[in-house]
PDB file of C-alpha atoms in Angstrom:
ATOM      1  CA  MET J   1     -19.151  -8.118   5.432  1.00  0.00           C
ATOM      2  CA  THR J   2     -15.994  -7.682   7.356  1.00  0.00           C
ATOM      3  CA  CYS J   3     -12.768  -6.136   5.625  1.00  0.00           C
ATOM      4  CA  PHE J   4      -9.505  -5.548   6.665  1.00  0.00           C
ATOM      5  CA  ALA J   5      -5.957  -4.833   4.896  1.00  0.00           C
ATOM      6  CA  LEU J   6      -2.246  -4.809   6.160  1.00  0.00           C
ATOM      7  CA  THR J   7       0.993  -4.381   4.341  1.00  0.00           C
ATOM      8  CA  ASP J   8       4.667  -4.333   5.492  1.00  0.00           C
ATOM      9  CA  LYS J   9       7.917  -3.477   3.802  1.00  0.00           C
ATOM     10  CA  GLY J  10       9.433  -6.916   4.653  1.00  0.00           C
ATOM     11  CA  ILE J  11      13.227  -7.444   5.704  1.00  0.00           C
ATOM     12  CA  VAL J  12      15.079  -6.356   2.912  1.00  0.00           C
ATOM     13  CA  ARG J  13      13.521  -3.352   1.021  1.00  0.00           C
ATOM     14  CA  ARG J  14      13.840   0.010   2.307  1.00  0.00           C
ATOM     15  CA  GLN J  15      10.588   1.278   1.010  1.00  0.00           C
ATOM     16  CA  ASN J  16       6.927  -0.190   0.970  1.00  0.00           C
ATOM     17  CA  GLN J  17       5.764   0.008  -3.018  1.00  0.00           C
ATOM     18  CA  ASP J  18       2.399  -1.860  -2.167  1.00  0.00           C
ATOM     19  CA  VAL J  19      -0.789  -0.567  -1.310  1.00  0.00           C
ATOM     20  CA  GLY J  20      -3.870  -2.376   0.264  1.00  0.00           C
ATOM     21  CA  TYR J  21      -7.258  -1.064   0.715  1.00  0.00           C
ATOM     22  CA  VAL J  22     -10.655  -2.216   1.936  1.00  0.00           C
ATOM     23  CA  ASN J  23     -13.801  -0.599   2.067  1.00  0.00           C
ATOM     24  CA  GLY J  24     -17.080  -2.435   3.382  1.00  0.00           C
ATOM     25  CA  THR J  25     -19.604   0.518   3.712  1.00  0.00           C
ATOM     26  CA  LEU J  26     -19.760   1.567  -0.054  1.00  0.00           C
ATOM     27  CA  ALA J  27     -23.525   0.256  -0.076  1.00  0.00           C
ATOM     28  CA  PRO J  28     -25.351  -2.409   1.934  1.00  0.00           C
ATOM     29  CA  ASP J  29     -23.750  -5.604   1.392  1.00  0.00           C
ATOM     30  CA  THR J  30     -21.212  -4.331  -0.634  1.00  0.00           C
ATOM     31  CA  ALA J  31     -17.328  -4.255  -0.209  1.00  0.00           C
ATOM     32  CA  LEU J  32     -14.307  -3.091  -2.527  1.00  0.00           C
ATOM     33  CA  VAL J  33     -10.981  -4.610  -2.016  1.00  0.00           C
ATOM     34  CA  LEU J  34      -7.549  -3.875  -3.812  1.00  0.00           C
ATOM     35  CA  VAL J  35      -3.951  -4.467  -3.961  1.00  0.00           C
ATOM     36  CA  CYS J  36      -1.453  -2.585  -6.034  1.00  0.00           C
ATOM     37  CA  ASP J  37       2.272  -3.472  -6.273  1.00  0.00           C
ATOM     38  CA  GLY J  38       4.366  -0.721  -7.644  1.00  0.00           C
ATOM     39  CA  MET J  39       7.438  -0.790  -9.652  1.00  0.00           C
ATOM     40  CA  GLY J  40      10.063   1.579 -11.234  1.00  0.00           C
ATOM     41  CA  GLY J  41      12.229   2.552  -8.517  1.00  0.00           C
ATOM     42  CA  ALA J  42      11.879   3.273  -4.856  1.00  0.00           C
ATOM     43  CA  ARG J  43      10.086   6.745  -5.238  1.00  0.00           C
ATOM     44  CA  SER J  44       8.275   5.829  -8.776  1.00  0.00           C
ATOM     45  CA  GLY J  45       6.892   2.401  -7.619  1.00  0.00           C
ATOM     46  CA  GLN J  46       5.437   4.227  -4.553  1.00  0.00           C
ATOM     47  CA  VAL J  47       3.703   6.798  -6.907  1.00  0.00           C
ATOM     48  CA  ALA J  48       2.462   4.585  -9.244  1.00  0.00           C
ATOM     49  CA  SER J  49       0.623   2.066  -6.791  1.00  0.00           C
ATOM     50  CA  GLN J  50      -0.897   4.975  -4.602  1.00  0.00           C
ATOM     51  CA  LEU J  51      -1.994   6.660  -7.545  1.00  0.00           C
ATOM     52  CA  ALA J  52      -3.307   4.001  -9.127  1.00  0.00           C
ATOM     53  CA  ALA J  53      -5.319   2.895  -5.934  1.00  0.00           C
ATOM     54  CA  ASP J  54      -6.774   6.373  -5.515  1.00  0.00           C
ATOM     55  CA  VAL J  55      -8.048   6.936  -8.819  1.00  0.00           C
ATOM     56  CA  PHE J  56      -9.415   3.530  -8.976  1.00  0.00           C
ATOM     57  CA  VAL J  57     -11.305   3.659  -5.680  1.00  0.00           C
ATOM     58  CA  GLU J  58     -12.428   7.125  -6.349  1.00  0.00           C
ATOM     59  CA  LYS J  59     -13.961   6.161  -9.751  1.00  0.00           C
ATOM     60  CA  VAL J  60     -15.618   2.761  -8.627  1.00  0.00           C
ATOM     61  CA  SER J  61     -17.191   4.502  -5.774  1.00  0.00           C
ATOM     62  CA  GLY J  62     -18.329   7.405  -8.218  1.00  0.00           C
ATOM     63  CA  LEU J  63     -20.040   4.953 -10.314  1.00  0.00           C
ATOM     64  CA  LEU J  64     -21.798   2.751  -7.814  1.00  0.00           C
ATOM     65  CA  GLN J  65     -23.524   6.188  -6.500  1.00  0.00           C
ATOM     66  CA  ARG J  66     -24.435   6.951 -10.214  1.00  0.00           C
ATOM     67  CA  TYR J  67     -25.260   3.405 -11.415  1.00  0.00           C
ATOM     68  CA  PRO J  68     -26.083   1.276  -8.449  1.00  0.00           C
ATOM     69  CA  SER J  69     -27.450  -1.761 -10.584  1.00  0.00           C
ATOM     70  CA  ALA J  70     -24.668  -1.440 -13.141  1.00  0.00           C
ATOM     71  CA  SER J  71     -22.485  -4.302 -13.882  1.00  0.00           C
ATOM     72  CA  ALA J  72     -19.459  -5.040 -11.446  1.00  0.00           C
ATOM     73  CA  ALA J  73     -17.329  -6.079 -14.600  1.00  0.00           C
ATOM     74  CA  ASP J  74     -18.248  -2.544 -16.361  1.00  0.00           C
ATOM     75  CA  LEU J  75     -17.540  -0.436 -13.186  1.00  0.00           C
ATOM     76  CA  LEU J  76     -14.270  -2.132 -12.499  1.00  0.00           C
ATOM     77  CA  GLN J  77     -12.920  -1.836 -16.299  1.00  0.00           C
ATOM     78  CA  GLU J  78     -13.905   1.819 -16.288  1.00  0.00           C
ATOM     79  CA  ALA J  79     -12.052   2.290 -13.282  1.00  0.00           C
ATOM     80  CA  VAL J  80      -8.793   0.417 -14.396  1.00  0.00           C
ATOM     81  CA  LYS J  81      -8.863   2.822 -17.905  1.00  0.00           C
ATOM     82  CA  GLU J  82      -8.995   5.785 -15.316  1.00  0.00           C
ATOM     83  CA  ALA J  83      -6.242   4.369 -13.530  1.00  0.00           C
ATOM     84  CA  ASN J  84      -3.989   3.367 -16.066  1.00  0.00           C
ATOM     85  CA  LYS J  85      -4.310   6.891 -17.813  1.00  0.00           C
ATOM     86  CA  ALA J  86      -3.531   8.761 -14.773  1.00  0.00           C
ATOM     87  CA  VAL J  87      -0.381   6.529 -14.134  1.00  0.00           C
ATOM     88  CA  PHE J  88       0.729   6.775 -17.631  1.00  0.00           C
ATOM     89  CA  THR J  89       0.048  10.357 -17.968  1.00  0.00           C
ATOM     90  CA  LYS J  90       2.228  11.380 -14.616  1.00  0.00           C
ATOM     91  CA  SER J  91       5.006   8.993 -15.847  1.00  0.00           C
ATOM     92  CA  GLN J  92       5.110  10.950 -19.443  1.00  0.00           C
ATOM     93  CA  SER J  93       5.168  14.255 -17.774  1.00  0.00           C
ATOM     94  CA  ASP J  94       7.819  13.965 -15.171  1.00  0.00           C
ATOM     95  CA  ALA J  95      10.967  12.379 -16.109  1.00  0.00           C
ATOM     96  CA  ARG J  96      11.590  11.123 -12.269  1.00  0.00           C
ATOM     97  CA  TYR J  97       8.558   8.798 -12.811  1.00  0.00           C
ATOM     98  CA  TYR J  98       9.262   7.519 -16.383  1.00  0.00           C
ATOM     99  CA  GLY J  99       8.563   3.994 -16.955  1.00  0.00           C
ATOM    100  CA  MET J 100       6.735   3.534 -13.538  1.00  0.00           C
ATOM    101  CA  GLY J 101       3.817   1.105 -13.429  1.00  0.00           C
ATOM    102  CA  THR J 102       2.063  -1.094 -10.865  1.00  0.00           C
ATOM    103  CA  THR J 103       0.172  -4.240 -10.486  1.00  0.00           C
ATOM    104  CA  LEU J 104      -3.382  -4.201  -9.867  1.00  0.00           C
ATOM    105  CA  VAL J 105      -5.994  -6.666  -8.288  1.00  0.00           C
ATOM    106  CA  ALA J 106      -9.363  -5.701  -7.090  1.00  0.00           C
ATOM    107  CA  ALA J 107     -12.601  -7.429  -5.940  1.00  0.00           C
ATOM    108  CA  LEU J 108     -16.020  -5.836  -5.905  1.00  0.00           C
ATOM    109  CA  LEU J 109     -18.465  -7.880  -3.599  1.00  0.00           C
ATOM    110  CA  ARG J 110     -22.185  -7.240  -3.976  1.00  0.00           C
ATOM    111  CA  GLY J 111     -24.032 -10.018  -1.811  1.00  0.00           C
ATOM    112  CA  THR J 112     -22.998 -13.260  -2.832  1.00  0.00           C
ATOM    113  CA  GLU J 113     -21.578 -11.990  -6.205  1.00  0.00           C
ATOM    114  CA  CYS J 114     -17.867 -11.230  -6.533  1.00  0.00           C
ATOM    115  CA  CYS J 115     -16.251  -9.773  -9.607  1.00  0.00           C
ATOM    116  CA  VAL J 116     -12.359  -9.722  -9.661  1.00  0.00           C
ATOM    117  CA  LEU J 117     -10.064  -7.625 -11.692  1.00  0.00           C
ATOM    118  CA  ASN J 118      -6.230  -8.295 -12.243  1.00  0.00           C
ATOM    119  CA  VAL J 119      -3.231  -6.757 -14.189  1.00  0.00           C
ATOM    120  CA  GLY J 120       0.160  -7.972 -13.148  1.00  0.00           C
ATOM    121  CA  ASP J 121       0.965 -10.916 -10.696  1.00  0.00           C
ATOM    122  CA  SER J 122      -0.815  -9.736  -7.520  1.00  0.00           C
ATOM    123  CA  ARG J 123      -3.312 -12.263  -6.763  1.00  0.00           C
ATOM    124  CA  ALA J 124      -7.000 -12.992  -5.647  1.00  0.00           C
ATOM    125  CA  TYR J 125      -8.061 -16.188  -4.053  1.00  0.00           C
ATOM    126  CA  HIS J 126     -11.407 -17.694  -2.798  1.00  0.00           C
ATOM    127  CA  ILE J 127     -11.296 -19.390   0.548  1.00  0.00           C
ATOM    128  CA  SER J 128     -13.770 -21.715   2.253  1.00  0.00           C
ATOM    129  CA  GLN J 129     -13.367 -23.931   5.222  1.00  0.00           C
ATOM    130  CA  ARG J 130     -12.601 -26.993   2.828  1.00  0.00           C
ATOM    131  CA  GLN J 131     -10.688 -25.526   0.043  1.00  0.00           C
ATOM    132  CA  ILE J 132      -8.747 -22.478  -1.691  1.00  0.00           C
ATOM    133  CA  ARG J 133      -9.087 -21.543  -5.257  1.00  0.00           C
ATOM    134  CA  ARG J 134      -6.810 -19.147  -7.034  1.00  0.00           C
ATOM    135  CA  ILE J 135      -9.160 -16.494  -8.856  1.00  0.00           C
ATOM    136  CA  THR J 136      -6.602 -14.749 -11.052  1.00  0.00           C
ATOM    137  CA  ARG J 137      -4.063 -15.857 -13.542  1.00  0.00           C
ATOM    138  CA  ASP J 138      -0.466 -14.203 -13.160  1.00  0.00           C
ATOM    139  CA  HIS J 139       0.537 -12.071 -16.108  1.00  0.00           C
ATOM    140  CA  SER J 140       4.185 -13.050 -15.718  1.00  0.00           C
ATOM    141  CA  VAL J 141       6.924 -14.860 -17.735  1.00  0.00           C
ATOM    142  CA  VAL J 142       6.991 -17.869 -15.515  1.00  0.00           C
ATOM    143  CA  ALA J 143       3.150 -18.213 -15.733  1.00  0.00           C
ATOM    144  CA  GLU J 144       3.488 -18.532 -19.359  1.00  0.00           C
ATOM    145  CA  LEU J 145       6.045 -20.910 -19.194  1.00  0.00           C
ATOM    146  CA  VAL J 146       3.925 -23.105 -16.935  1.00  0.00           C
ATOM    147  CA  ALA J 147       0.809 -22.681 -19.044  1.00  0.00           C
ATOM    148  CA  ARG J 148       3.019 -23.861 -22.020  1.00  0.00           C
ATOM    149  CA  GLY J 149       4.235 -26.912 -19.978  1.00  0.00           C
ATOM    150  CA  ASP J 150       7.900 -25.979 -20.346  1.00  0.00           C
ATOM    151  CA  ILE J 151       8.321 -25.588 -16.544  1.00  0.00           C
ATOM    152  CA  THR J 152       6.258 -26.998 -13.518  1.00  0.00           C
ATOM    153  CA  GLU J 153       4.581 -24.809 -10.770  1.00  0.00           C
ATOM    154  CA  GLU J 154       7.268 -26.080  -8.369  1.00  0.00           C
ATOM    155  CA  GLU J 155       9.871 -24.926 -10.825  1.00  0.00           C
ATOM    156  CA  SER J 156       8.368 -21.537 -11.245  1.00  0.00           C
ATOM    157  CA  LEU J 157       8.792 -20.691  -7.603  1.00  0.00           C
ATOM    158  CA  HIS J 158      12.777 -20.569  -7.996  1.00  0.00           C
ATOM    159  CA  HIS J 159      12.715 -19.275 -11.741  1.00  0.00           C
ATOM    160  CA  PRO J 160      15.436 -16.554 -12.381  1.00  0.00           C
ATOM    161  CA  ASN J 161      12.671 -14.615 -14.197  1.00  0.00           C
ATOM    162  CA  ARG J 162      10.034 -15.133 -11.572  1.00  0.00           C
ATOM    163  CA  ASN J 163       9.617 -11.578 -10.882  1.00  0.00           C
ATOM    164  CA  LEU J 164       9.259 -10.300 -14.495  1.00  0.00           C
ATOM    165  CA  ILE J 165       5.513  -9.541 -15.275  1.00  0.00           C
ATOM    166  CA  THR J 166       4.117  -9.202 -18.861  1.00  0.00           C
ATOM    167  CA  ARG J 167       1.389  -6.676 -18.111  1.00  0.00           C
ATOM    168  CA  ALA J 168       1.249  -3.748 -15.640  1.00  0.00           C
ATOM    169  CA  LEU J 169      -0.699  -0.555 -15.299  1.00  0.00           C
ATOM    170  CA  GLY J 170       0.387   2.576 -16.336  1.00  0.00           C
ATOM    171  CA  THR J 171       3.439   1.459 -18.539  1.00  0.00           C
ATOM    172  CA  GLU J 172       1.339   2.030 -21.786  1.00  0.00           C
ATOM    173  CA  GLU J 173      -1.644   4.117 -22.983  1.00  0.00           C
ATOM    174  CA  SER J 174      -3.834   1.305 -22.483  1.00  0.00           C
ATOM    175  CA  VAL J 175      -3.802  -1.562 -20.532  1.00  0.00           C
ATOM    176  CA  ARG J 176      -6.022  -5.162 -20.846  1.00  0.00           C
ATOM    177  CA  ALA J 177      -7.367  -6.412 -17.476  1.00  0.00           C
ATOM    178  CA  ASP J 178      -8.799  -9.654 -16.887  1.00  0.00           C
ATOM    179  CA  THR J 179     -12.283 -10.234 -14.962  1.00  0.00           C
ATOM    180  CA  PHE J 180     -13.584 -13.018 -13.162  1.00  0.00           C
ATOM    181  CA  PHE J 181     -16.591 -14.047 -11.492  1.00  0.00           C
ATOM    182  CA  VAL J 182     -17.275 -15.987  -8.209  1.00  0.00           C
ATOM    183  CA  THR J 183     -20.157 -16.543  -5.837  1.00  0.00           C
ATOM    184  CA  VAL J 184     -19.042 -16.382  -2.182  1.00  0.00           C
ATOM    185  CA  ALA J 185     -21.267 -17.945   0.473  1.00  0.00           C
ATOM    186  CA  GLN J 186     -21.513 -16.803   4.106  1.00  0.00           C
ATOM    187  CA  GLY J 187     -18.425 -17.305   6.083  1.00  0.00           C
ATOM    188  CA  GLU J 188     -16.164 -17.301   3.144  1.00  0.00           C
ATOM    189  CA  TYR J 189     -13.329 -15.440   2.255  1.00  0.00           C
ATOM    190  CA  ILE J 190     -11.862 -13.270  -0.868  1.00  0.00           C
ATOM    191  CA  LEU J 191      -8.130 -12.718   0.040  1.00  0.00           C
ATOM    192  CA  LEU J 192      -5.974 -10.269  -2.347  1.00  0.00           C
ATOM    193  CA  CYS J 193      -2.252 -10.172  -2.213  1.00  0.00           C
ATOM    194  CA  SER J 194       0.936  -8.901  -3.646  1.00  0.00           C
ATOM    195  CA  ASP J 195       3.655 -11.238  -4.562  1.00  0.00           C
ATOM    196  CA  GLY J 196       5.518 -10.674  -1.149  1.00  0.00           C
ATOM    197  CA  LEU J 197       3.073 -12.923   0.522  1.00  0.00           C
ATOM    198  CA  SER J 198       2.097 -15.562  -2.421  1.00  0.00           C
ATOM    199  CA  ASN J 199       5.938 -16.038  -2.838  1.00  0.00           C
ATOM    200  CA  MET J 200       6.532 -16.915   0.781  1.00  0.00           C
ATOM    201  CA  LEU J 201       3.557 -19.086   1.564  1.00  0.00           C
ATOM    202  CA  SER J 202       1.747 -21.906  -0.526  1.00  0.00           C
ATOM    203  CA  ASP J 203      -2.073 -22.290  -1.178  1.00  0.00           C
ATOM    204  CA  SER J 204      -2.397 -24.730   1.364  1.00  0.00           C
ATOM    205  CA  GLU J 205      -0.668 -22.809   4.083  1.00  0.00           C
ATOM    206  CA  LEU J 206      -3.017 -19.813   3.173  1.00  0.00           C
ATOM    207  CA  LEU J 207      -5.938 -22.224   3.566  1.00  0.00           C
ATOM    208  CA  ALA J 208      -4.714 -23.524   6.769  1.00  0.00           C
ATOM    209  CA  GLU J 209      -4.642 -20.098   8.286  1.00  0.00           C
ATOM    210  CA  LEU J 210      -7.918 -19.116   7.054  1.00  0.00           C
ATOM    211  CA  LYS J 211      -9.250 -22.173   8.827  1.00  0.00           C
ATOM    212  CA  ASN J 212      -8.148 -21.049  12.072  1.00  0.00           C
ATOM    213  CA  ASP J 213     -10.924 -19.439  14.595  1.00  0.00           C
ATOM    214  CA  CYS J 214      -9.742 -15.877  15.030  1.00  0.00           C
ATOM    215  CA  SER J 215     -10.611 -12.283  13.783  1.00  0.00           C
ATOM    216  CA  ILE J 216     -10.093 -11.039  10.214  1.00  0.00           C
ATOM    217  CA  GLU J 217      -7.296  -8.742  11.662  1.00  0.00           C
ATOM    218  CA  ALA J 218      -5.622 -11.726  13.299  1.00  0.00           C
ATOM    219  CA  HIS J 219      -5.526 -13.468  10.032  1.00  0.00           C
ATOM    220  CA  CYS J 220      -3.994 -10.620   8.226  1.00  0.00           C
ATOM    221  CA  ASP J 221      -1.280 -10.282  10.961  1.00  0.00           C
ATOM    222  CA  ASN J 222      -0.594 -13.976  10.897  1.00  0.00           C
ATOM    223  CA  LEU J 223       0.161 -14.016   7.311  1.00  0.00           C
ATOM    224  CA  VAL J 224       2.301 -11.067   7.231  1.00  0.00           C
ATOM    225  CA  LYS J 225       4.182 -12.474  10.556  1.00  0.00           C
ATOM    226  CA  SER J 226       4.595 -15.892   8.281  1.00  0.00           C
ATOM    227  CA  ALA J 227       6.359 -14.279   5.477  1.00  0.00           C
ATOM    228  CA  LEU J 228       8.551 -12.092   7.888  1.00  0.00           C
ATOM    229  CA  ILE J 229       9.695 -15.313   9.665  1.00  0.00           C
ATOM    230  CA  ARG J 230      10.781 -16.686   5.990  1.00  0.00           C
ATOM    231  CA  GLY J 231      12.955 -13.668   5.207  1.00  0.00           C
ATOM    232  CA  ALA J 232      10.310 -11.627   3.429  1.00  0.00           C
ATOM    233  CA  PRO J 233      12.441 -10.464   0.257  1.00  0.00           C
ATOM    234  CA  ASP J 234       9.723  -8.235  -0.925  1.00  0.00           C
ATOM    235  CA  ASN J 235       6.872  -5.945   0.413  1.00  0.00           C
ATOM    236  CA  ILE J 236       4.068  -7.878   1.847  1.00  0.00           C
ATOM    237  CA  THR J 237       0.264  -7.064   1.398  1.00  0.00           C
ATOM    238  CA  VAL J 238      -2.986  -8.677   2.046  1.00  0.00           C
ATOM    239  CA  ALA J 239      -6.429  -7.771   1.954  1.00  0.00           C
ATOM    240  CA  LEU J 240      -9.208  -9.866   3.017  1.00  0.00           C
ATOM    241  CA  CYS J 241     -12.932  -9.853   2.892  1.00  0.00           C
ATOM    242  CA  ARG J 242     -15.197 -12.302   4.889  1.00  0.00           C
ATOM    243  CA  ARG J 243     -18.802 -12.338   3.803  1.00  0.00           C
TER     244      ARG J 243
END
């Protein structure tokens, strides 16, 4: 597997509260990919996303070494519990970080099997040469409105509450994370990103880029540059894995 992650603070924001992480050497034919998008003020958002990513990655790595045949969903759920506990504890013990939190989307690939976990509105996509499929469901106000039929997907892109999420890691003592399973064939991609990318580029534009014949690093660079060209009001992060 080939993996790469790239992040940029964007045009408007002064700090980058996103974290992107990839590791394709955890075990043979195994990769871990992650994106976090922090919230809670400039410093708090950075602390929340980095702490969550560090704890999550360390927990998954440790569990894989101890229980190599364990269920991917179980590994990711255990890791997100630890990450949530770490962020919540820090927010309660230090007034500077009170109320901070972060999104988290992660994918654990083992051979053709991929398990995805998410909290918040950072997304995961499964992309082949023919189609793109969004794996995750946003935990956001507008996603709930779209699901109820109150607004369309197109209207959600410009809704005044489009940045309000309904679930975040670290804001409460416990968190509920969703898990999904996909099969990834040779040459296909798993793409994770923060809303700084998904709000700027449509699914069809993401697919068009991944159809190009170039390196995985170039794909990430092209996606970030496309968001920057459109004004990039938020931090932009993409983490990409090609099997």
